[in-house]
XYZ file of C-alpha atoms in Angstrom:
685
model
C 12.905 -18.629 -27.900
C 12.570 -19.109 -24.050
C 9.617 -19.701 -21.897
C 8.589 -19.995 -18.400
C 5.591 -20.842 -17.137
C 3.746 -21.082 -13.658
C 0.288 -23.021 -12.770
C -1.466 -20.550 -14.603
C 0.569 -18.239 -17.274
C 3.465 -18.541 -19.597
C 5.924 -15.854 -20.275
C 8.068 -16.355 -23.867
C 11.356 -14.293 -24.749
C 12.408 -13.559 -28.236
C 16.130 -13.139 -28.266
C 17.112 -10.436 -31.300
C 20.377 -9.116 -32.427
C 20.450 -6.695 -29.311
C 17.781 -7.132 -26.039
C 15.368 -9.663 -25.969
C 11.403 -8.867 -26.236
C 8.931 -10.126 -24.534
C 7.057 -12.310 -27.140
C 3.865 -13.877 -24.968
C 2.501 -12.929 -21.352
C -0.971 -14.524 -20.602
C -3.004 -17.910 -19.947
C -0.714 -20.777 -19.928
C 0.303 -21.852 -23.201
C 0.162 -26.077 -24.308
C 3.652 -27.624 -23.982
C 2.907 -28.644 -27.951
C 2.921 -24.670 -28.745
C 5.512 -23.944 -31.397
C 7.287 -20.634 -30.171
C 8.875 -20.613 -33.689
C 5.643 -20.322 -34.805
C 4.484 -17.590 -32.202
C 7.307 -15.697 -32.974
C 6.883 -15.768 -36.882
C 3.043 -14.759 -35.927
C 4.222 -11.974 -34.054
C 6.389 -9.782 -36.820
C 4.816 -6.685 -37.877
C 4.683 -5.368 -41.201
C 6.246 -1.773 -42.057
C 5.018 1.210 -44.386
C 6.168 4.289 -45.242
C 7.503 7.189 -42.885
C 9.439 4.463 -40.806
C 12.833 3.475 -40.337
C 14.187 1.070 -42.747
C 14.299 -1.422 -39.695
C 11.569 -2.931 -38.214
C 11.289 -1.429 -34.539
C 11.653 -4.045 -31.566
C 10.133 -3.116 -28.031
C 13.205 -4.933 -26.311
C 13.044 -5.501 -22.482
C 15.055 -2.012 -22.668
C 14.755 -0.035 -24.802
C 17.483 2.846 -25.943
C 18.082 5.809 -28.464
C 19.743 3.445 -30.948
C 17.711 5.395 -33.932
C 15.209 2.524 -34.589
C 13.287 2.900 -31.106
C 11.954 6.563 -31.467
C 9.900 6.306 -28.113
C 10.877 6.898 -24.654
C 14.836 5.071 -23.505
C 14.484 2.992 -20.815
C 18.231 3.846 -19.608
C 20.045 6.795 -19.755
C 23.681 6.633 -18.959
C 26.404 9.851 -18.571
C 30.074 10.189 -18.140
C 31.518 11.621 -15.513
C 31.251 14.776 -17.469
C 27.723 14.705 -17.583
C 28.289 13.627 -21.627
C 25.142 10.864 -22.703
C 27.322 7.181 -23.576
C 25.802 6.117 -26.702
C 24.551 2.513 -25.877
C 24.136 -0.536 -28.666
C 24.103 -3.625 -27.049
C 25.210 -6.600 -28.557
C 23.388 -10.119 -28.772
C 22.081 -11.174 -25.321
C 22.748 -13.577 -23.320
C 19.907 -15.537 -21.667
C 19.855 -18.200 -19.089
C 17.570 -20.112 -17.402
C 17.437 -20.888 -13.661
C 13.966 -22.485 -12.640
C 10.976 -20.006 -13.105
C 13.704 -16.989 -13.869
C 15.244 -15.781 -16.997
C 18.612 -13.966 -16.280
C 19.683 -11.694 -19.246
C 22.788 -10.538 -19.927
C 24.106 -8.127 -22.692
C 26.897 -5.967 -23.164
C 27.090 -2.237 -24.789
C 30.775 -1.383 -24.641
C 31.871 -1.008 -20.619
C 28.859 -1.804 -19.613
C 26.837 -4.788 -19.153
C 22.986 -4.281 -18.460
C 21.091 -7.718 -16.525
C 17.442 -8.127 -16.112
C 15.906 -10.974 -14.173
C 12.526 -11.773 -14.991
C 10.565 -14.579 -12.591
C 7.133 -15.924 -13.114
C 6.188 -17.562 -10.000
C 2.451 -16.314 -9.532
C 3.395 -12.746 -9.709
C 5.787 -11.760 -12.726
C 8.694 -10.143 -10.935
C 10.979 -7.788 -13.281
C 14.339 -6.402 -12.371
C 16.938 -4.793 -14.038
C 20.674 -3.443 -13.273
C 23.699 -2.098 -14.649
C 27.124 -2.641 -14.302
C 30.246 -0.557 -15.546
C 33.908 -1.261 -15.692
C 34.361 2.817 -14.830
C 32.206 5.002 -12.882
C 28.989 6.359 -14.813
C 25.809 8.894 -13.835
C 22.799 6.749 -13.844
C 20.172 9.203 -15.060
C 17.567 6.805 -15.774
C 16.867 3.030 -15.742
C 13.752 1.184 -16.134
C 12.873 -2.445 -14.755
C 12.508 -4.546 -17.567
C 9.794 -3.267 -19.956
C 6.453 -5.452 -20.940
C 4.512 -4.937 -23.934
C 0.797 -3.473 -22.976
C -2.325 -5.590 -24.666
C -3.801 -3.958 -27.407
C -7.235 -4.199 -26.175
C -6.089 -2.512 -23.044
C -6.522 0.489 -24.031
C -7.271 2.602 -21.101
C -4.754 3.579 -17.524
C -6.072 3.585 -14.123
C -3.793 5.275 -11.696
C -3.956 6.205 -8.155
C -3.927 9.491 -6.820
C -4.259 11.431 -3.661
C -3.215 14.208 -0.916
C -3.414 14.340 2.809
C -6.150 13.157 4.330
C -7.870 12.182 0.501
C -5.509 9.285 -0.695
C -6.290 6.726 -2.912
C -8.444 8.021 -5.680
C -8.811 6.213 -9.269
C -8.339 8.408 -12.185
C -9.185 6.865 -15.398
C -7.582 7.892 -18.927
C -7.249 6.802 -22.647
C -3.568 5.743 -24.077
C -2.871 8.104 -26.787
C 0.103 8.861 -28.968
C 2.765 9.719 -26.759
C 4.218 9.540 -23.403
C 2.707 10.223 -20.122
C 5.031 11.126 -17.031
C 4.054 10.320 -13.483
C 7.165 11.127 -11.414
C 7.267 11.415 -7.383
C 10.194 13.585 -6.710
C 8.943 13.965 -3.298
C 11.665 11.343 -1.924
C 8.816 9.083 -0.919
C 6.215 7.086 -2.633
C 3.819 9.576 -1.799
C -0.132 10.481 -1.843
C 0.361 12.081 -5.321
C 1.518 9.559 -7.248
C 1.954 6.385 -5.631
C 3.918 3.848 -7.406
C 1.175 1.545 -8.771
C -1.142 1.244 -12.134
C -3.695 -0.784 -14.084
C -4.234 -1.195 -17.520
C -7.282 -2.314 -18.567
C -9.860 -2.714 -21.415
C -12.299 -0.094 -21.651
C -15.275 -2.320 -20.488
C -13.234 -2.924 -17.609
C -14.934 -2.903 -13.987
C -14.266 -4.670 -10.763
C -16.130 -8.057 -11.778
C -15.343 -7.839 -15.965
C -13.395 -7.302 -18.326
C -8.836 -7.621 -19.133
C -6.326 -5.768 -16.730
C -3.172 -6.007 -15.735
C -1.350 -4.532 -12.598
C 1.955 -2.806 -11.903
C 3.535 -2.453 -8.832
C 6.990 -0.764 -8.114
C 8.752 -1.862 -5.199
C 10.643 1.499 -3.863
C 9.954 3.398 -0.676
C 11.895 6.744 -2.341
C 10.871 8.576 -5.497
C 9.652 6.925 -8.584
C 9.146 7.569 -12.409
C 6.594 5.938 -14.435
C 6.106 6.007 -18.114
C 3.380 5.046 -19.897
C 3.449 5.238 -23.572
C 2.156 4.695 -26.820
C 4.293 4.512 -29.737
C 3.311 5.612 -33.370
C 3.484 1.950 -34.385
C 0.521 1.162 -31.875
C 3.137 -0.506 -29.421
C 2.212 0.617 -25.544
C 4.293 -0.124 -22.678
C 4.994 0.818 -18.893
C 8.390 1.980 -17.856
C 9.055 1.447 -13.944
C 12.180 2.833 -12.288
C 13.551 5.289 -9.297
C 13.230 8.749 -9.894
C 15.196 10.196 -12.713
C 18.853 11.696 -11.070
C 17.857 10.334 -7.830
C 21.362 8.714 -8.327
C 23.541 11.505 -7.042
C 26.852 10.401 -7.532
C 28.778 8.403 -9.821
C 29.181 4.498 -9.165
C 29.806 1.027 -11.558
C 26.546 -0.563 -10.105
C 22.690 0.686 -10.035
C 19.794 -1.330 -10.282
C 15.712 -1.133 -10.128
C 13.420 -1.945 -7.370
C 11.400 -5.044 -8.462
C 8.356 -4.315 -10.440
C 5.431 -7.007 -9.961
C 2.848 -7.548 -12.302
C -0.331 -9.541 -12.751
C -2.943 -10.060 -14.974
C -6.742 -10.986 -15.063
C -9.532 -11.700 -17.581
C -12.159 -11.198 -14.947
C -11.710 -7.938 -14.075
C -9.738 -5.426 -11.785
C -10.464 -8.073 -8.498
C -8.833 -11.082 -10.564
C -5.821 -8.286 -10.247
C -6.547 -7.093 -6.820
C -7.009 -10.393 -4.935
C -3.572 -11.473 -6.601
C -1.660 -8.622 -5.497
C -3.371 -9.119 -1.888
C -2.171 -12.345 -1.435
C 1.355 -11.406 -3.297
C 1.833 -8.922 -0.149
C 0.257 -10.917 2.528
C 2.437 -14.114 1.647
C 5.268 -12.903 0.078
C 6.619 -9.310 0.345
C 5.910 -9.235 3.843
C 7.802 -10.201 6.866
C 5.457 -11.138 9.822
C 7.174 -11.148 12.991
C 5.258 -13.836 13.905
C 3.145 -15.238 11.428
C 0.316 -16.856 13.796
C -0.125 -13.796 15.983
C -3.578 -12.514 15.592
C -4.261 -9.005 13.954
C -4.583 -6.893 17.182
C -7.045 -4.304 17.872
C -5.038 -1.094 18.454
C -5.881 1.487 20.704
C -4.005 5.132 19.837
C -4.701 8.489 21.856
C -3.410 10.742 19.233
C -6.584 12.531 18.464
C -7.512 12.004 22.699
C -4.816 13.605 23.914
C -2.396 15.333 21.124
C 1.077 16.161 23.010
C -0.671 16.493 26.672
C 0.708 13.428 27.766
C -0.267 12.789 31.729
C -0.052 9.236 33.340
C -3.744 9.844 35.501
C -5.266 10.476 31.854
C -3.604 8.118 29.662
C -4.196 5.134 32.324
C -7.755 5.844 32.353
C -7.921 6.264 28.955
C -5.855 2.382 28.427
C -8.874 1.030 31.272
C -11.280 2.205 29.155
C -9.729 0.816 25.784
C -9.337 -2.713 27.241
C -12.789 -2.686 28.863
C -14.372 -1.826 24.786
C -11.728 -4.744 23.632
C -8.713 -3.067 22.764
C -5.495 -5.370 22.805
C -2.648 -2.784 21.745
C -2.115 0.426 23.531
C -0.280 2.608 21.204
C 1.448 5.760 22.990
C 1.689 8.378 20.205
C 3.609 11.684 19.432
C 4.796 14.068 22.382
C 6.832 11.485 25.065
C 10.246 12.927 24.070
C 12.840 15.594 24.149
C 10.603 18.779 25.299
C 8.002 17.839 22.626
C 5.070 20.030 23.666
C 3.881 20.874 19.838
C 5.289 20.015 16.477
C 8.264 22.648 16.561
C 10.838 20.935 18.791
C 12.511 17.875 19.872
C 12.744 15.663 16.887
C 16.028 13.871 16.790
C 15.995 13.871 20.320
C 14.511 10.340 21.197
C 15.283 10.224 24.936
C 12.212 10.194 27.102
C 10.693 13.582 28.386
C 11.034 13.485 32.129
C 8.824 16.482 32.470
C 5.688 14.056 31.645
C 7.371 10.739 32.476
C 9.534 11.345 35.593
C 9.802 7.656 36.103
C 9.921 6.464 32.244
C 7.264 4.845 30.548
C 7.840 2.073 32.559
C 4.363 2.639 34.667
C 2.365 3.188 31.753
C 3.656 0.015 30.425
C 3.064 -2.102 33.507
C -0.213 -0.631 33.204
C -1.126 -1.461 29.761
C 0.515 -4.885 30.766
C -2.182 -5.332 33.429
C -4.928 -4.524 31.652
C -4.095 -7.498 29.062
C -2.882 -5.360 26.162
C 0.559 -4.840 24.379
C 2.562 -1.969 24.078
C 3.316 0.434 21.278
C 5.092 3.571 20.705
C 4.931 6.611 17.913
C 8.480 7.628 16.372
C 9.568 9.606 13.371
C 13.254 8.689 13.020
C 14.148 10.176 9.898
C 13.452 13.689 10.878
C 14.774 16.289 12.995
C 13.615 19.962 14.151
C 16.009 22.866 13.978
C 15.263 22.942 17.819
C 16.683 19.915 18.787
C 20.134 19.401 20.845
C 20.724 16.342 17.656
C 20.604 19.560 15.130
C 22.496 21.923 17.328
C 25.342 19.559 17.443
C 25.005 18.168 13.857
C 23.435 20.457 11.530
C 25.527 18.863 8.472
C 23.805 15.778 9.283
C 20.563 17.518 7.463
C 19.806 16.317 3.953
C 19.869 19.207 1.320
C 20.702 22.934 1.592
C 21.102 24.811 4.970
C 18.072 27.838 3.777
C 15.812 25.043 2.747
C 11.831 25.394 3.135
C 11.141 23.226 6.166
C 8.004 21.127 5.741
C 6.186 20.839 9.633
C 8.922 22.646 11.143
C 11.145 19.569 9.874
C 14.251 18.936 8.237
C 15.292 15.069 6.816
C 18.239 13.700 8.567
C 20.686 12.266 5.647
C 20.325 8.213 5.745
C 22.924 7.569 3.278
C 25.444 9.116 5.666
C 26.304 5.921 8.133
C 27.017 8.091 11.033
C 23.661 9.005 10.862
C 22.022 5.447 10.568
C 24.221 4.529 13.258
C 23.003 7.044 15.785
C 19.564 6.010 14.689
C 19.625 2.374 15.360
C 21.581 3.384 18.642
C 18.846 5.771 19.914
C 16.032 3.071 18.614
C 17.481 0.113 20.064
C 18.022 1.476 23.320
C 14.181 2.644 23.377
C 13.447 -0.873 22.749
C 15.512 -2.835 24.801
C 14.704 -0.670 28.204
C 10.764 -1.220 27.702
C 8.528 -3.677 26.873
C 7.238 -2.387 23.327
C 6.069 -4.635 20.757
C 5.309 -1.945 18.248
C 6.450 1.078 16.400
C 3.958 3.873 14.573
C 6.749 4.908 12.270
C 6.043 8.644 10.745
C 7.431 10.366 7.909
C 5.626 13.991 7.848
C 8.091 15.962 5.520
C 8.892 15.381 1.701
C 12.443 15.177 0.845
C 14.344 18.373 -0.435
C 15.590 16.358 -3.385
C 14.964 12.853 -4.984
C 17.831 10.979 -3.554
C 18.387 7.069 -3.932
C 20.815 6.593 -1.023
C 17.993 7.830 1.384
C 15.772 5.252 0.428
C 18.481 2.739 0.728
C 19.055 3.914 4.113
C 16.063 3.757 5.602
C 15.639 0.215 4.091
C 19.349 -0.621 5.743
C 18.056 1.137 9.123
C 14.740 -1.189 9.418
C 16.797 -4.490 8.145
C 18.826 -3.925 11.117
C 16.404 -3.079 13.954
C 14.559 -5.994 12.513
C 17.123 -8.097 12.558
C 18.130 -7.447 16.585
C 14.122 -6.707 17.874
C 12.451 -9.516 15.686
C 9.559 -9.153 17.502
C 8.358 -5.707 16.920
C 6.096 -5.080 14.666
C 6.434 -1.693 12.350
C 3.624 0.236 10.885
C 4.688 2.316 8.083
C 2.968 6.225 8.252
C 3.994 9.273 6.257
C 1.478 11.869 6.710
C -1.064 9.361 6.888
C -0.658 7.252 3.701
C 2.192 8.856 1.943
C 4.254 6.120 1.752
C 3.043 2.951 0.766
C 4.801 0.545 -1.578
C 5.942 -3.179 -1.646
C 9.505 -1.390 -1.015
C 8.661 -0.332 2.645
C 6.463 -3.489 2.952
C 9.395 -5.825 3.172
C 9.773 -4.463 6.647
C 6.951 -3.392 7.956
C 3.425 -5.139 8.146
C 0.677 -2.522 8.620
C 0.037 0.643 7.162
C -1.656 3.761 8.291
C -3.981 4.499 5.512
C -4.745 8.358 6.241
C -4.774 10.778 8.799
C -8.274 10.905 7.962
C -10.520 8.308 9.705
C -13.689 9.869 9.083
C -15.546 6.859 7.877
C -17.615 8.503 4.768
C -13.793 9.201 3.618
C -12.554 5.708 4.727
C -15.464 3.436 3.015
C -14.072 4.855 -0.343
C -10.272 4.624 0.510
C -10.378 0.973 1.773
C -12.337 0.217 -1.589
C -9.646 1.682 -3.819
C -6.550 0.471 -1.540
C -7.598 -3.279 -1.787
C -6.917 -3.105 -5.422
C -3.189 -2.952 -4.134
C -2.992 -4.160 -0.489
C -4.502 -6.764 1.554
C -7.019 -6.468 4.914
C -4.120 -7.785 7.245
C -1.967 -5.076 6.756
C -4.646 -1.982 6.462
C -5.425 -0.239 10.047
C -8.909 1.501 10.228
C -9.254 3.205 13.552
C -12.759 4.228 14.480
C -12.521 8.146 15.615
C -14.470 10.591 17.027
C -18.328 11.426 16.286
C -17.356 14.680 15.223
C -14.242 14.094 12.805
C -11.241 15.991 13.548
C -9.926 16.445 9.682
C -13.634 16.657 8.103
C -16.028 18.118 10.936
C -18.507 15.681 9.511
C -20.923 13.892 12.350
C -21.300 10.329 11.596
C -23.051 7.368 14.116
C -20.947 4.825 16.161
C -22.643 1.882 14.327
C -21.247 3.179 10.793
C -17.637 4.389 12.215
C -17.080 1.293 14.075
C -18.049 -1.159 10.887
C -15.942 0.750 8.946
C -13.083 0.215 10.781
C -14.129 -3.407 11.092
C -13.580 -3.783 7.688
C -9.419 -4.017 7.705
C -7.439 -4.489 10.848
C -9.613 -2.425 13.409
C -8.540 0.283 15.981
C -10.133 3.257 18.045
C -8.182 6.623 17.917
C -10.472 9.301 20.072
C -11.373 10.632 23.699
C -12.996 7.502 24.811
C -14.120 9.683 27.922
C -16.787 11.282 25.504
C -18.522 8.192 24.517
C -21.927 7.391 26.131
C -22.655 4.069 27.367
C -24.994 3.329 24.215
C -21.772 3.994 22.266
C -19.142 1.794 24.165
C -21.941 -1.216 24.479
C -22.192 -0.379 20.066
C -18.407 -0.491 19.923
C -17.679 -3.152 22.500
C -20.128 -5.529 20.265
C -18.598 -4.599 17.397
C -15.205 -5.092 18.354
C -15.847 -8.608 19.418
C -17.386 -9.381 16.028
C -14.548 -8.415 14.636
C -12.493 -10.554 16.557
C -14.536 -13.472 16.326
C -13.975 -12.895 12.290
C -10.609 -11.358 11.957
C -8.688 -14.694 11.361
C -10.163 -15.897 7.979
C -10.972 -11.761 6.716
C -7.486 -11.427 7.554
C -6.344 -14.585 5.677
C -8.677 -14.087 3.062
C -9.523 -11.957 -0.314
C -11.570 -8.932 -0.664
C -13.367 -8.231 -3.970
C -14.654 -4.525 -4.813
C -18.553 -4.809 -5.954
C -19.996 -3.339 -9.201
C -22.683 -1.121 -7.383
C -25.706 -0.508 -10.105
C -26.249 2.249 -7.245
C -23.110 4.892 -7.280
C -24.269 6.005 -3.396
C -23.626 2.557 -2.709
C -19.941 1.467 -2.009
C -19.813 -2.524 -1.448
C -17.240 -5.339 -1.436
C -17.408 -8.898 -0.395
C -14.669 -10.888 1.825
C -14.695 -14.358 0.576
C -12.410 -17.017 3.137
C -9.471 -18.350 1.812
C -11.331 -21.471 1.527
C -14.502 -20.250 0.366
C -16.769 -21.251 3.008
C -17.533 -18.262 4.375
C -17.770 -14.382 3.298
C -19.279 -11.380 4.833
C -20.369 -8.086 2.368
C -20.196 -4.560 3.397
C -22.574 -2.205 1.626
C -21.857 1.447 2.816
C -24.789 3.755 1.733
C -22.994 6.875 1.279
C -25.754 9.005 0.234
C -29.215 9.205 -1.040
C -30.122 7.056 -3.621
C -31.551 8.989 -7.126
C -34.323 5.682 -6.954
C -36.650 5.117 -4.218
C -35.588 1.691 -3.647
C -32.063 -0.185 -3.149
C -30.682 -1.888 -6.669
C -30.254 -4.993 -6.570
C -26.691 -5.483 -5.090
C -24.642 -8.645 -7.216
C -21.535 -10.189 -5.339
C -18.327 -11.794 -6.644
C -15.569 -14.216 -5.411
C -18.380 -16.912 -5.052
C -18.605 -20.817 -6.241
C -21.470 -20.409 -8.621
C -22.833 -24.047 -8.168
C -22.197 -23.920 -4.098
C -25.064 -22.753 -1.874
C -25.080 -20.184 0.813
C -27.221 -19.186 3.971
C -26.657 -15.587 4.211
C -27.701 -13.339 7.121
C -28.175 -9.486 7.995
C -25.714 -9.233 11.163
C -26.843 -5.562 11.658
C -30.360 -5.408 11.024
C -30.922 -2.506 14.013
C -29.197 -0.567 11.031
C -32.731 -0.556 8.587
C -34.044 2.793 7.919
C -37.317 3.504 9.744
C -38.780 4.538 6.368
C -38.549 0.983 5.240
C -41.666 -0.547 5.486
C -41.771 -3.676 3.486
C -41.454 -7.313 3.645
C -37.852 -7.433 2.454
C -36.757 -10.945 3.528
C -33.063 -10.071 5.178
C -34.983 -7.998 7.661
C -36.279 -10.883 9.510
C -34.725 -14.425 8.334
C -31.713 -15.914 6.395
C -32.256 -17.154 2.951
C -30.223 -20.082 0.917
C -29.176 -18.952 -2.453
C -26.894 -20.105 -4.643
C -23.427 -18.217 -5.857
C -24.610 -18.064 -8.938
C -27.967 -16.768 -8.167
C -26.192 -14.053 -6.076
C -23.616 -12.940 -8.799
C -26.167 -12.819 -11.083
C -29.259 -12.025 -9.988
C -27.907 -10.323 -6.806
C -29.284 -9.432 -3.289
C -32.144 -6.854 -2.705
C -31.191 -5.023 1.008
C -33.608 -3.436 2.970
C -34.058 0.470 2.487
C -30.665 2.662 4.311
C -30.449 5.961 5.215
C -27.170 7.999 4.272
C -23.658 7.276 5.972
C -25.557 3.675 6.679
C -23.810 0.282 6.233
C -25.336 -3.186 6.023
C -23.034 -6.277 6.666
C -24.603 -9.456 5.693
C -22.907 -12.714 6.797
C -22.446 -16.095 4.367
C -21.697 -19.566 5.233
C -21.738 -22.506 2.527
C -24.707 -25.090 2.923
């Protein structure tokens, strides 16, 4: 028996006659725990209708005549015949907080790395003496605790990302697979398992996050003997060529006995502190202005210079020039691949605009979409063979995908982007990806990771945002090279309130871009007040994305005030934890952000619809110290509904309450109209 421990957890690995099993993953065991007794306690009975050997759920179950569930590894020879697998007893090597497992089956060697260091990280690889084809390889398999009988999955669509769907395990296998070649709106590579009673603030849960920007597969299975398991790996068949080495991406797992938030805050910290490679860790999370919804493809120096002045006056710190600056890009039908400045629009290059932006005290960012090409482009006319997939494929947004598995394609893109970054003072790239791949291809994902790494090595100060038709490529693989995500092309604050709460189960505020859009949303048609739009944006890394010429002086002043509030609070907010709140009113979506040292917090309580009852229900907080006392105040009392005529204390004064009182009895907020938000600030006293 082998064990590894971190500060709060233990994992126990049990050898078998083949590959080992994870016998325990949970709260840290006593050093006096007898692991042989733990193994004995885990030995299961047998009954009729079973094979005459006790099925063991190993870290890589295979079709060996004993395990009758979904295999975690399927290998074919070069002629397409399945390779029979029967592993010899594994070698297990402890190394610091990692267990390295190695086992042989014929010409094939399977290796697993199991690391427990704050989070549990699982990786698997296979090596063959001769080339083979890989159909499917899962990261090492972790059994799901028996009490966690539910799956919480994430899904979405363009303009409607990050929806939660909850269902029970049942006997059989549930397959979710992203075969679009990116991690995707539809099936992002995340899942929670949970007890049926689990909510944000109570119950048991585990969270799984697969770190791969290409297509992926998840299998959630309940076996007839009661075992439950999760498998994660690259899309089946995405390794398109025979090889002697294949590997999974890392699978990150956390567990919680205190609800979904217990997993969420661990994942937020892991992404912020261990996954993202910050271009400058000491740099503040800048307030963006993006010109896309203001001008679209219609670029003009005078107009954009005016927009930059307005943005700077309101409080923007970075100006981002979006699509339309290159080739002959007047709409989305042409010029992708031709990464040269359009001299019709910019006769003197981008330098005059960049200089003006710098004069205004802002840095300059630029939109690119390097992985794509239009048929109407000089690049495609010169290299039609560089396109991934068949020549007669259906396009997406008039686009084709460049084959980044080819070194010459990566070299071309590196040279083009390196020239842009070397010749212009640019500190940020908004990197878009608006087309699904024509087939799953692991080489494409490896290619983009290599291109990112190469650019970051030469231009370490450039920050990159991952955008893919909005939030279509958000995963722990792409976040190794990027430090901001564009959650959705929908910046309607009503929609963003829900999206941001769900996304916080997986990613921190420090990387989540959130912008103030137009009063009349370009994607939903909904009209919302400036206060609501601005406060929703201030919940994450704030920005603006609309035609500032249409703002009234009153709205400009409101936005400037809320932007200043964000700047005053961003340092502790971006480093803190987000806890979603279990609201007893379904019309209220709320969260609390708690500083790392616990000394301050802010609650955002958004009223998204009319409540069923006359008056607000008390909102119970989370993440506070029970015996500490806090002073709380309403930061935006001007949002109180005109129909509010009672003596609610927060309308006029601050209150001094214990953490226990606010987490048990809750706090009563004033009456709110739909599509308004209350912001409650708290300080430890």
